[in-house]
Tab-separated table of C-alpha atoms in Angstrom:
chain	number	residue	atom	x	y	z
A	1	UNK	CA	-121.564	-88.592	39.796
A	2	UNK	CA	-123.374	-90.784	37.358
A	3	UNK	CA	-126.957	-89.677	38.940
A	4	UNK	CA	-126.135	-86.441	37.803
A	5	UNK	CA	-124.401	-87.947	34.785
A	6	UNK	CA	-120.711	-86.238	34.903
A	7	UNK	CA	-119.894	-89.939	34.461
A	8	UNK	CA	-120.783	-93.037	33.266
A	9	UNK	CA	-118.320	-95.906	33.437
A	10	UNK	CA	-118.664	-99.614	31.631
A	11	UNK	CA	-117.992	-101.240	34.923
A	12	UNK	CA	-117.438	-100.361	38.938
A	13	UNK	CA	-115.942	-102.475	41.443
A	14	UNK	CA	-117.195	-102.133	44.891
A	15	UNK	CA	-114.971	-102.003	47.654
A	16	UNK	CA	-117.017	-102.981	50.433
A	17	UNK	CA	-117.031	-106.285	50.615
A	18	UNK	CA	-112.737	-106.509	50.693
A	19	UNK	CA	-111.708	-107.551	53.882
A	20	UNK	CA	-109.177	-105.797	56.254
A	21	UNK	CA	-110.448	-102.224	55.161
A	22	UNK	CA	-112.698	-100.375	57.834
A	23	UNK	CA	-109.956	-100.168	60.026
A	24	UNK	CA	-108.237	-96.110	61.123
A	25	UNK	CA	-105.357	-96.913	63.619
A	26	UNK	CA	-102.394	-95.250	65.276
A	27	UNK	CA	-99.410	-96.575	64.788
A	28	UNK	CA	-96.586	-96.592	66.530
A	29	UNK	CA	-94.743	-93.375	65.110
A	30	UNK	CA	-97.357	-91.860	65.894
A	31	UNK	CA	-99.029	-91.705	62.937
A	32	UNK	CA	-102.878	-92.330	61.352
A	33	UNK	CA	-104.166	-94.967	58.763
A	34	UNK	CA	-107.565	-94.517	57.770
A	35	UNK	CA	-108.721	-97.454	55.447
A	36	UNK	CA	-110.585	-96.735	52.612
A	37	UNK	CA	-113.918	-98.525	53.695
A	38	UNK	CA	-113.930	-96.461	57.554
A	39	UNK	CA	-116.513	-95.213	57.106
A	40	UNK	CA	-117.163	-91.270	58.762
A	41	UNK	CA	-119.580	-92.635	61.303
A	42	UNK	CA	-116.625	-95.285	62.744
A	43	UNK	CA	-114.455	-91.422	62.674
A	44	UNK	CA	-116.993	-89.425	64.359
A	45	UNK	CA	-117.816	-92.106	67.359
A	46	UNK	CA	-113.512	-92.677	67.221
A	47	UNK	CA	-111.841	-92.308	70.615
A	48	UNK	CA	-108.702	-92.657	68.775
A	49	UNK	CA	-109.417	-89.058	67.415
A	50	UNK	CA	-110.485	-87.248	70.145
A	51	UNK	CA	-108.198	-88.335	71.989
A	52	UNK	CA	-105.233	-88.106	68.921
A	53	UNK	CA	-106.338	-85.766	65.419
A	54	UNK	CA	-109.293	-83.231	66.756
A	55	UNK	CA	-108.622	-81.867	63.980
A	56	UNK	CA	-110.124	-84.733	62.348
A	57	UNK	CA	-112.134	-84.976	65.327
A	58	UNK	CA	-114.173	-81.620	64.740
A	59	UNK	CA	-114.560	-82.681	61.004
A	60	UNK	CA	-115.913	-86.013	61.307
A	61	UNK	CA	-119.445	-85.427	62.844
A	62	UNK	CA	-119.745	-82.338	60.155
A	63	UNK	CA	-119.293	-84.318	57.612
A	64	UNK	CA	-123.305	-84.723	55.261
A	65	UNK	CA	-125.242	-85.806	57.675
A	66	UNK	CA	-126.112	-88.945	59.861
A	67	UNK	CA	-127.184	-91.276	58.066
A	68	UNK	CA	-125.188	-90.806	54.661
A	69	UNK	CA	-122.109	-90.561	57.078
A	70	UNK	CA	-122.991	-94.750	57.595
A	71	UNK	CA	-121.834	-95.365	54.814
A	72	UNK	CA	-119.196	-93.188	53.277
A	73	UNK	CA	-115.943	-92.525	54.018
A	74	UNK	CA	-113.265	-90.644	54.271
A	75	UNK	CA	-111.055	-91.856	51.545
A	76	UNK	CA	-114.139	-92.287	49.417
A	77	UNK	CA	-114.568	-88.003	50.030
A	78	UNK	CA	-110.622	-87.383	49.086
A	79	UNK	CA	-110.797	-89.206	46.016
A	80	UNK	CA	-114.117	-87.644	44.818
A	81	UNK	CA	-112.320	-84.377	44.801
A	82	UNK	CA	-115.131	-82.066	45.691
A	83	UNK	CA	-113.483	-78.348	46.112
A	84	UNK	CA	-117.080	-78.526	48.694
A	85	UNK	CA	-115.745	-82.069	50.065
A	86	UNK	CA	-114.889	-81.931	54.015
A	87	UNK	CA	-112.184	-84.321	54.481
A	88	UNK	CA	-109.974	-82.689	51.399
A	89	UNK	CA	-109.216	-80.300	53.261
A	90	UNK	CA	-108.732	-81.929	56.997
A	91	UNK	CA	-106.144	-84.157	54.817
A	92	UNK	CA	-104.709	-80.834	53.343
A	93	UNK	CA	-104.254	-79.409	57.042
A	94	UNK	CA	-102.796	-81.679	57.917
A	95	UNK	CA	-100.182	-82.665	55.466
A	96	UNK	CA	-101.484	-85.961	54.635
A	97	UNK	CA	-101.144	-89.070	51.814
A	98	UNK	CA	-103.918	-91.528	50.180
A	99	UNK	CA	-101.702	-94.791	49.284
A	100	UNK	CA	-102.697	-96.133	45.740
A	101	UNK	CA	-102.407	-99.366	45.104
A	102	UNK	CA	-101.562	-100.883	41.449
A	103	UNK	CA	-100.743	-103.470	39.034
A	104	UNK	CA	-96.451	-102.244	40.620
A	105	UNK	CA	-97.375	-102.043	44.025
A	106	UNK	CA	-98.387	-99.195	45.868
A	107	UNK	CA	-97.555	-95.914	46.309
A	108	UNK	CA	-98.449	-92.131	48.182
A	109	UNK	CA	-99.262	-89.007	47.377
A	110	UNK	CA	-99.652	-86.327	48.771
A	111	UNK	CA	-103.423	-84.504	49.646
A	112	UNK	CA	-102.644	-81.797	48.230
A	113	UNK	CA	-101.383	-83.321	44.821
A	114	UNK	CA	-104.071	-85.971	44.452
A	115	UNK	CA	-106.473	-83.436	44.519
A	116	UNK	CA	-106.220	-82.376	40.780
A	117	UNK	CA	-108.961	-80.366	40.481
A	118	UNK	CA	-113.492	-80.309	40.919
A	119	UNK	CA	-113.851	-84.286	40.699
A	120	UNK	CA	-110.858	-85.759	39.377
A	121	UNK	CA	-107.560	-87.152	41.371
A	122	UNK	CA	-104.225	-87.952	40.700
A	123	UNK	CA	-104.595	-92.280	40.537
A	124	UNK	CA	-104.455	-93.988	37.685
A	125	UNK	CA	-106.912	-96.280	35.821
A	126	UNK	CA	-105.530	-99.560	37.154
A	127	UNK	CA	-104.861	-97.690	40.918
A	128	UNK	CA	-106.892	-98.130	44.145
A	129	UNK	CA	-107.576	-95.567	47.000
A	130	UNK	CA	-106.058	-98.097	49.640
A	131	UNK	CA	-106.259	-95.723	53.278
A	132	UNK	CA	-104.788	-92.252	54.212
A	133	UNK	CA	-102.027	-91.713	55.935
A	134	UNK	CA	-102.007	-89.024	58.488
A	135	UNK	CA	-98.600	-88.438	59.553
A	136	UNK	CA	-97.215	-88.646	62.507
A	137	UNK	CA	-97.691	-84.478	64.641
A	138	UNK	CA	-94.278	-82.807	65.447
A	139	UNK	CA	-95.598	-81.599	68.950
A	140	UNK	CA	-98.477	-81.736	71.004
A	141	UNK	CA	-101.321	-82.069	68.061
A	142	UNK	CA	-104.369	-79.803	68.776
A	143	UNK	CA	-107.157	-77.930	65.693
A	144	UNK	CA	-109.610	-77.800	63.883
A	145	UNK	CA	-112.886	-77.364	61.471
A	146	UNK	CA	-115.403	-75.104	61.098
A	147	UNK	CA	-118.193	-74.999	58.881
A	148	UNK	CA	-121.049	-72.689	57.277
A	149	UNK	CA	-123.699	-74.241	56.188
A	150	UNK	CA	-127.452	-73.749	55.063
A	151	UNK	CA	-128.476	-76.764	57.022
A	152	UNK	CA	-127.489	-80.204	57.727
A	153	UNK	CA	-126.146	-82.176	54.570
A	154	UNK	CA	-126.185	-79.157	52.027
A	155	UNK	CA	-122.874	-78.283	50.566
A	156	UNK	CA	-120.708	-76.081	52.279
A	157	UNK	CA	-120.726	-72.600	52.311
A	158	UNK	CA	-117.382	-72.056	53.844
A	159	UNK	CA	-115.426	-75.084	55.234
A	160	UNK	CA	-112.377	-74.247	56.830
A	161	UNK	CA	-109.236	-76.974	58.780
A	162	UNK	CA	-106.816	-75.808	60.921
A	163	UNK	CA	-104.539	-78.184	62.130
A	164	UNK	CA	-100.564	-76.996	64.209
A	165	UNK	CA	-98.454	-79.068	66.571
A	166	UNK	CA	-97.438	-76.855	68.747
A	167	UNK	CA	-94.184	-78.460	71.186
A	168	UNK	CA	-94.724	-75.808	74.971
A	169	UNK	CA	-96.296	-73.344	73.450
A	170	UNK	CA	-94.131	-72.806	69.838
A	171	UNK	CA	-95.920	-73.679	67.228
A	172	UNK	CA	-93.760	-77.026	65.781
A	173	UNK	CA	-96.362	-76.802	62.087
A	174	UNK	CA	-99.293	-75.866	60.711
A	175	UNK	CA	-101.739	-76.249	58.395
A	176	UNK	CA	-104.477	-74.323	56.773
A	177	UNK	CA	-106.372	-75.323	54.478
A	178	UNK	CA	-109.898	-74.127	53.068
A	179	UNK	CA	-113.883	-75.844	51.876
A	180	UNK	CA	-115.607	-74.393	49.022
A	181	UNK	CA	-113.807	-71.126	48.299
A	182	UNK	CA	-112.126	-71.949	45.173
A	183	UNK	CA	-111.933	-74.775	41.712
A	184	UNK	CA	-110.086	-76.779	44.393
A	185	UNK	CA	-109.514	-77.314	47.956
A	186	UNK	CA	-107.220	-74.634	48.512
A	187	UNK	CA	-104.403	-74.440	50.341
A	188	UNK	CA	-103.529	-71.989	52.694
A	189	UNK	CA	-99.774	-72.071	53.233
A	190	UNK	CA	-99.295	-68.406	53.635
A	191	UNK	CA	-101.570	-68.141	56.733
A	192	UNK	CA	-99.821	-72.519	57.992
A	193	UNK	CA	-95.711	-70.196	57.883
A	194	UNK	CA	-97.699	-67.078	59.322
A	195	UNK	CA	-97.929	-68.750	62.845
A	196	UNK	CA	-94.917	-71.132	62.427
A	197	UNK	CA	-91.948	-71.014	64.947
A	198	UNK	CA	-93.812	-68.814	67.501
A	199	UNK	CA	-96.188	-68.512	70.153
A	200	UNK	CA	-99.969	-68.238	68.902
A	201	UNK	CA	-100.098	-64.867	70.246
A	202	UNK	CA	-103.348	-62.536	69.198
A	203	UNK	CA	-101.416	-61.083	66.276
A	204	UNK	CA	-99.760	-64.483	64.512
A	205	UNK	CA	-104.085	-64.930	65.232
A	206	UNK	CA	-104.975	-61.891	63.313
A	207	UNK	CA	-102.325	-62.558	60.423
A	208	UNK	CA	-103.208	-65.563	60.209
A	209	UNK	CA	-106.501	-65.377	59.506
A	210	UNK	CA	-106.875	-62.240	56.789
A	211	UNK	CA	-103.080	-64.822	54.836
A	212	UNK	CA	-105.922	-67.334	55.596
A	213	UNK	CA	-109.332	-64.596	53.552
A	214	UNK	CA	-106.959	-63.504	51.236
A	215	UNK	CA	-105.923	-67.593	50.224
A	216	UNK	CA	-108.924	-68.035	49.827
A	217	UNK	CA	-110.267	-67.598	45.395
A	218	UNK	CA	-114.964	-67.883	46.186
A	219	UNK	CA	-117.151	-67.393	44.023
A	220	UNK	CA	-121.115	-65.225	44.430
A	221	UNK	CA	-123.748	-67.935	44.322
A	222	UNK	CA	-126.616	-68.370	45.678
A	223	UNK	CA	-125.048	-69.648	49.205
A	224	UNK	CA	-123.756	-65.857	49.667
A	225	UNK	CA	-121.580	-62.871	48.412
A	226	UNK	CA	-117.436	-64.172	47.871
A	227	UNK	CA	-116.670	-61.135	50.286
A	228	UNK	CA	-118.900	-62.784	52.316
A	229	UNK	CA	-117.504	-65.982	51.828
A	230	UNK	CA	-113.996	-64.096	52.704
A	231	UNK	CA	-115.026	-63.082	56.063
A	232	UNK	CA	-116.122	-66.228	56.623
A	233	UNK	CA	-112.458	-67.848	55.962
A	234	UNK	CA	-111.155	-65.332	58.372
A	235	UNK	CA	-113.670	-65.142	61.340
A	236	UNK	CA	-113.342	-69.029	60.843
A	237	UNK	CA	-109.401	-69.185	61.622
A	238	UNK	CA	-109.119	-66.396	63.764
A	239	UNK	CA	-112.132	-68.801	66.281
A	240	UNK	CA	-110.395	-71.950	65.777
A	241	UNK	CA	-106.737	-70.198	66.933
A	242	UNK	CA	-108.311	-67.948	69.245
A	243	UNK	CA	-109.999	-70.937	70.794
A	244	UNK	CA	-106.839	-72.872	71.123
A	245	UNK	CA	-105.251	-70.024	72.369
A	246	UNK	CA	-107.813	-69.479	75.263
A	247	UNK	CA	-107.516	-73.197	76.179
A	248	UNK	CA	-103.477	-72.739	76.011
A	249	UNK	CA	-104.037	-70.206	78.549
A	250	UNK	CA	-106.254	-72.472	80.608
A	251	UNK	CA	-103.953	-75.363	80.383
A	252	UNK	CA	-101.006	-72.425	81.752
B	1	UNK	CA	-138.591	-115.116	41.997
B	2	UNK	CA	-138.669	-111.740	41.128
B	3	UNK	CA	-137.462	-110.211	38.138
B	4	UNK	CA	-136.636	-106.910	36.541
B	5	UNK	CA	-134.752	-107.251	34.145
B	6	UNK	CA	-137.915	-106.859	32.166
B	7	UNK	CA	-139.659	-103.920	34.483
B	8	UNK	CA	-136.420	-101.607	34.748
B	9	UNK	CA	-135.487	-101.722	30.720
B	10	UNK	CA	-138.389	-102.586	28.210
B	11	UNK	CA	-136.447	-104.938	25.429
B	12	UNK	CA	-133.015	-104.475	26.607
B	13	UNK	CA	-130.600	-105.683	24.230
B	14	UNK	CA	-128.769	-109.385	25.359
B	15	UNK	CA	-125.587	-107.896	25.814
B	16	UNK	CA	-126.559	-106.358	29.788
B	17	UNK	CA	-125.157	-108.119	31.946
B	18	UNK	CA	-127.772	-108.956	34.940
B	19	UNK	CA	-126.995	-110.245	38.250
B	20	UNK	CA	-128.825	-112.672	40.593
B	21	UNK	CA	-129.162	-110.838	44.004
B	22	UNK	CA	-130.307	-113.006	47.706
B	23	UNK	CA	-131.255	-110.299	49.857
B	24	UNK	CA	-133.083	-110.615	53.733
B	25	UNK	CA	-135.947	-109.003	53.275
B	26	UNK	CA	-137.061	-108.013	56.615
B	27	UNK	CA	-136.381	-111.421	57.707
B	28	UNK	CA	-137.547	-113.417	54.497
B	29	UNK	CA	-135.670	-114.596	52.311
B	30	UNK	CA	-136.027	-112.924	48.741
B	31	UNK	CA	-133.889	-113.049	44.747
B	32	UNK	CA	-134.395	-111.531	42.350
B	33	UNK	CA	-132.245	-110.932	38.274
B	34	UNK	CA	-131.401	-106.749	38.351
B	35	UNK	CA	-129.341	-104.994	37.169
B	36	UNK	CA	-126.578	-103.654	38.349
B	37	UNK	CA	-127.069	-100.030	37.782
B	38	UNK	CA	-130.564	-100.906	39.656
B	39	UNK	CA	-130.569	-99.020	43.310
B	40	UNK	CA	-131.640	-100.473	46.660
B	41	UNK	CA	-134.207	-98.577	46.750
B	42	UNK	CA	-135.704	-99.735	43.333
B	43	UNK	CA	-135.564	-103.332	43.919
B	44	UNK	CA	-137.645	-102.794	46.233
B	45	UNK	CA	-139.965	-101.035	45.980
B	46	UNK	CA	-140.118	-102.011	42.251
B	47	UNK	CA	-139.109	-105.267	42.430
B	48	UNK	CA	-140.366	-106.476	45.803
B	49	UNK	CA	-143.424	-103.904	45.625
B	50	UNK	CA	-142.873	-102.892	48.951
B	51	UNK	CA	-143.444	-99.066	48.342
B	52	UNK	CA	-143.920	-98.043	52.230
B	53	UNK	CA	-140.097	-97.354	51.000
B	54	UNK	CA	-140.590	-93.951	49.171
B	55	UNK	CA	-138.317	-91.909	47.126
B	56	UNK	CA	-137.491	-88.020	47.178
B	57	UNK	CA	-134.455	-86.689	46.051
B	58	UNK	CA	-133.294	-89.285	44.259
B	59	UNK	CA	-129.365	-87.954	45.429
B	60	UNK	CA	-129.080	-88.772	49.191
B	61	UNK	CA	-130.318	-85.526	50.384
B	62	UNK	CA	-134.181	-85.634	51.997
B	63	UNK	CA	-133.923	-89.148	53.662
B	64	UNK	CA	-137.756	-90.471	52.046
B	65	UNK	CA	-135.851	-93.945	51.236
B	66	UNK	CA	-134.285	-95.090	54.317
B	67	UNK	CA	-133.901	-98.595	55.650
B	68	UNK	CA	-131.505	-100.507	57.748
B	69	UNK	CA	-128.921	-102.183	56.180
B	70	UNK	CA	-127.364	-104.877	58.660
B	71	UNK	CA	-128.692	-102.950	60.805
B	72	UNK	CA	-127.617	-99.207	59.712
B	73	UNK	CA	-129.363	-96.760	58.308
B	74	UNK	CA	-128.760	-96.248	54.786
B	75	UNK	CA	-130.022	-93.985	52.227
B	76	UNK	CA	-131.905	-97.279	49.508
B	77	UNK	CA	-131.473	-95.019	46.677
B	78	UNK	CA	-127.435	-94.392	47.362
B	79	UNK	CA	-127.004	-98.246	47.242
B	80	UNK	CA	-126.767	-100.279	44.431
B	81	UNK	CA	-129.225	-103.532	45.043
B	82	UNK	CA	-126.335	-105.553	44.045
B	83	UNK	CA	-124.592	-104.231	46.974
B	84	UNK	CA	-127.716	-106.045	49.394
B	85	UNK	CA	-126.616	-109.076	48.044
B	86	UNK	CA	-126.134	-111.586	51.352
B	87	UNK	CA	-127.462	-108.717	53.845
B	88	UNK	CA	-130.286	-107.863	55.939
B	89	UNK	CA	-132.638	-105.609	54.660
B	90	UNK	CA	-135.376	-104.350	56.625
B	91	UNK	CA	-138.124	-101.424	55.253
B	92	UNK	CA	-140.918	-99.675	57.187
B	93	UNK	CA	-143.051	-103.361	55.991
B	94	UNK	CA	-141.435	-105.083	58.428
B	95	UNK	CA	-141.793	-102.746	61.537
B	96	UNK	CA	-144.972	-104.856	63.082
B	97	UNK	CA	-147.511	-106.920	61.369
B	98	UNK	CA	-150.543	-105.881	59.020
B	99	UNK	CA	-152.598	-105.549	62.165
B	100	UNK	CA	-150.595	-104.229	64.383
B	101	UNK	CA	-147.969	-100.763	64.975
B	102	UNK	CA	-144.663	-100.922	66.271
B	103	UNK	CA	-144.240	-98.217	68.990
B	104	UNK	CA	-142.717	-95.421	66.207
B	105	UNK	CA	-146.216	-96.427	63.900
B	106	UNK	CA	-148.667	-95.741	67.285
B	107	UNK	CA	-146.492	-92.533	68.115
B	108	UNK	CA	-146.270	-91.069	64.937
B	109	UNK	CA	-150.056	-91.455	65.079
B	110	UNK	CA	-150.274	-90.553	68.825
B	111	UNK	CA	-148.606	-86.947	69.055
B	112	UNK	CA	-149.371	-85.825	64.877
B	113	UNK	CA	-145.830	-86.475	63.854
B	114	UNK	CA	-146.758	-86.329	60.234
B	115	UNK	CA	-148.945	-84.432	57.175
B	116	UNK	CA	-148.012	-85.393	54.130
B	117	UNK	CA	-146.888	-89.236	55.588
B	118	UNK	CA	-144.483	-89.068	52.345
B	119	UNK	CA	-141.520	-88.248	55.217
B	120	UNK	CA	-142.378	-90.802	57.356
B	121	UNK	CA	-141.031	-93.912	56.361
B	122	UNK	CA	-138.047	-92.658	56.351
B	123	UNK	CA	-138.801	-90.853	59.480
B	124	UNK	CA	-139.395	-93.848	61.373
B	125	UNK	CA	-136.136	-96.006	60.418
B	126	UNK	CA	-133.958	-93.297	61.088
B	127	UNK	CA	-135.959	-92.905	64.433
B	128	UNK	CA	-135.672	-97.113	64.378
B	129	UNK	CA	-131.744	-97.028	64.051
B	130	UNK	CA	-131.882	-94.469	67.156
B	131	UNK	CA	-133.437	-96.111	69.200
B	132	UNK	CA	-131.977	-99.387	68.539
B	133	UNK	CA	-129.165	-98.124	69.765
B	134	UNK	CA	-129.993	-95.583	72.153
B	135	UNK	CA	-133.153	-96.265	74.127
B	136	UNK	CA	-133.641	-92.948	75.919
B	137	UNK	CA	-133.107	-90.154	73.367
B	138	UNK	CA	-132.979	-87.394	74.941
B	139	UNK	CA	-134.572	-84.793	72.330
B	140	UNK	CA	-131.275	-82.749	71.168
B	141	UNK	CA	-130.547	-86.395	70.362
B	142	UNK	CA	-133.213	-87.832	67.951
B	143	UNK	CA	-132.547	-84.404	66.114
B	144	UNK	CA	-129.365	-84.961	65.335
B	145	UNK	CA	-130.100	-88.344	64.446
B	146	UNK	CA	-133.259	-87.386	61.504
B	147	UNK	CA	-131.264	-84.306	61.198
B	148	UNK	CA	-130.444	-86.434	57.422
B	149	UNK	CA	-133.836	-86.625	56.979
B	150	UNK	CA	-136.559	-83.628	55.586
B	151	UNK	CA	-139.893	-82.917	56.356
B	152	UNK	CA	-141.825	-80.369	54.337
B	153	UNK	CA	-144.673	-80.016	56.449
B	154	UNK	CA	-144.093	-80.883	60.205
B	155	UNK	CA	-141.919	-78.229	61.017
B	156	UNK	CA	-140.205	-81.446	63.465
B	157	UNK	CA	-140.990	-80.726	65.882
B	158	UNK	CA	-144.061	-83.662	66.469
B	159	UNK	CA	-141.978	-85.802	64.796
B	160	UNK	CA	-139.275	-85.517	67.628
B	161	UNK	CA	-142.582	-85.942	70.527
B	162	UNK	CA	-143.644	-89.155	68.054
B	163	UNK	CA	-139.958	-90.585	68.469
B	164	UNK	CA	-140.164	-89.309	72.935
B	165	UNK	CA	-143.114	-91.317	72.565
B	166	UNK	CA	-142.237	-94.324	71.155
B	167	UNK	CA	-139.674	-94.099	73.760
B	168	UNK	CA	-141.015	-94.354	76.249
B	169	UNK	CA	-143.456	-96.904	75.386
B	170	UNK	CA	-140.506	-99.151	74.667
B	171	UNK	CA	-139.310	-98.371	78.181
B	172	UNK	CA	-142.118	-99.560	79.498
B	173	UNK	CA	-142.818	-96.029	80.207
B	174	UNK	CA	-145.759	-93.880	80.260
B	175	UNK	CA	-146.805	-92.697	77.071
B	176	UNK	CA	-148.306	-89.634	77.973
B	177	UNK	CA	-148.442	-86.198	75.238
B	178	UNK	CA	-144.180	-85.392	75.646
B	179	UNK	CA	-143.201	-82.017	75.173
B	180	UNK	CA	-140.250	-80.597	73.189
B	181	UNK	CA	-139.142	-77.219	73.400
B	182	UNK	CA	-140.140	-74.734	70.895
């Protein structure tokens, strides 16, 4: 931001040296908390996410490149509010919140309200984002994250985050959010709604994929045409959900 | 003590704040007076004259400026020098003494792992971080670990071979030319 002269702050406060902000953990109620200094690399190697939060586990190795993941953080990525950022989509699909701390205490802001637009977030000037909170699943969590990038570390051409919870074969909660196909992270609520309260079937998957594609507002640029990107949203949504349906069938 | 105040901002106004920092660089305690906005890469190059660390893109893309901070690979163009205060930094100069070669350096030589050489310091430091954690990586693991480092000359094949060569040497094994899938 500073190198590109988008921002020229008078003063920066480095939060890296604040102790005990580098955690990620699961609470007794099943919610997952990620501290502001927890690195992408920690999440990528996390056995907790690998077993308990598949959408986050799928996204962590796709953020930037392995060296950038050593320094970058999930909370930082969400605060950066780049429409091409991966974590904001994942957090939106999971109905996650950001906890902000300021002189008047703490408040929790849903990620979908937190991201206000490109490079804009809802933090007040005297607030610090201290953690991200993913609410407890309403069933067995499943999901995935798929991204097309021209090379490792490039901005996403398109990314799709899918997070569902299932009770038996019934989808009890669903979230779908899109990366790099609009002026901000796009929540594909109609697509998620099409899955909720029903079992996953070829039909519901097709319907959700179509609605997700309709929710995208891609622009033609050097990474591809708007139609191409919309098609990618359709394919990625369908691919993630079809994978979940297959593993469900195999387990049955 | 090295002062970057003069070098980076000639005739800087009095009100620009400076900070004194102390960094362990390649095992040596170094101090400098720096502006808070100075990047670590520039402290290393201009301040400490360790010009082995290259700055390529200056935007965290290319990885030429990769150094180890507390053993973890970091793109030093995207970390402030003041953030390295009290930390341990290793640059390509720290791999081996002036009259010797580290196994990685030898591997790059033996396997022709470079052409213009601009990306090489970053490649070596990213490889060092990999081998420290995983002494016998597979070809895929090497390609993964180097995926944040760009090379515009080699097509990467010989870089991967060089890292395999080094892993083999460090492991005390043979150093026959490595085979990689093309």
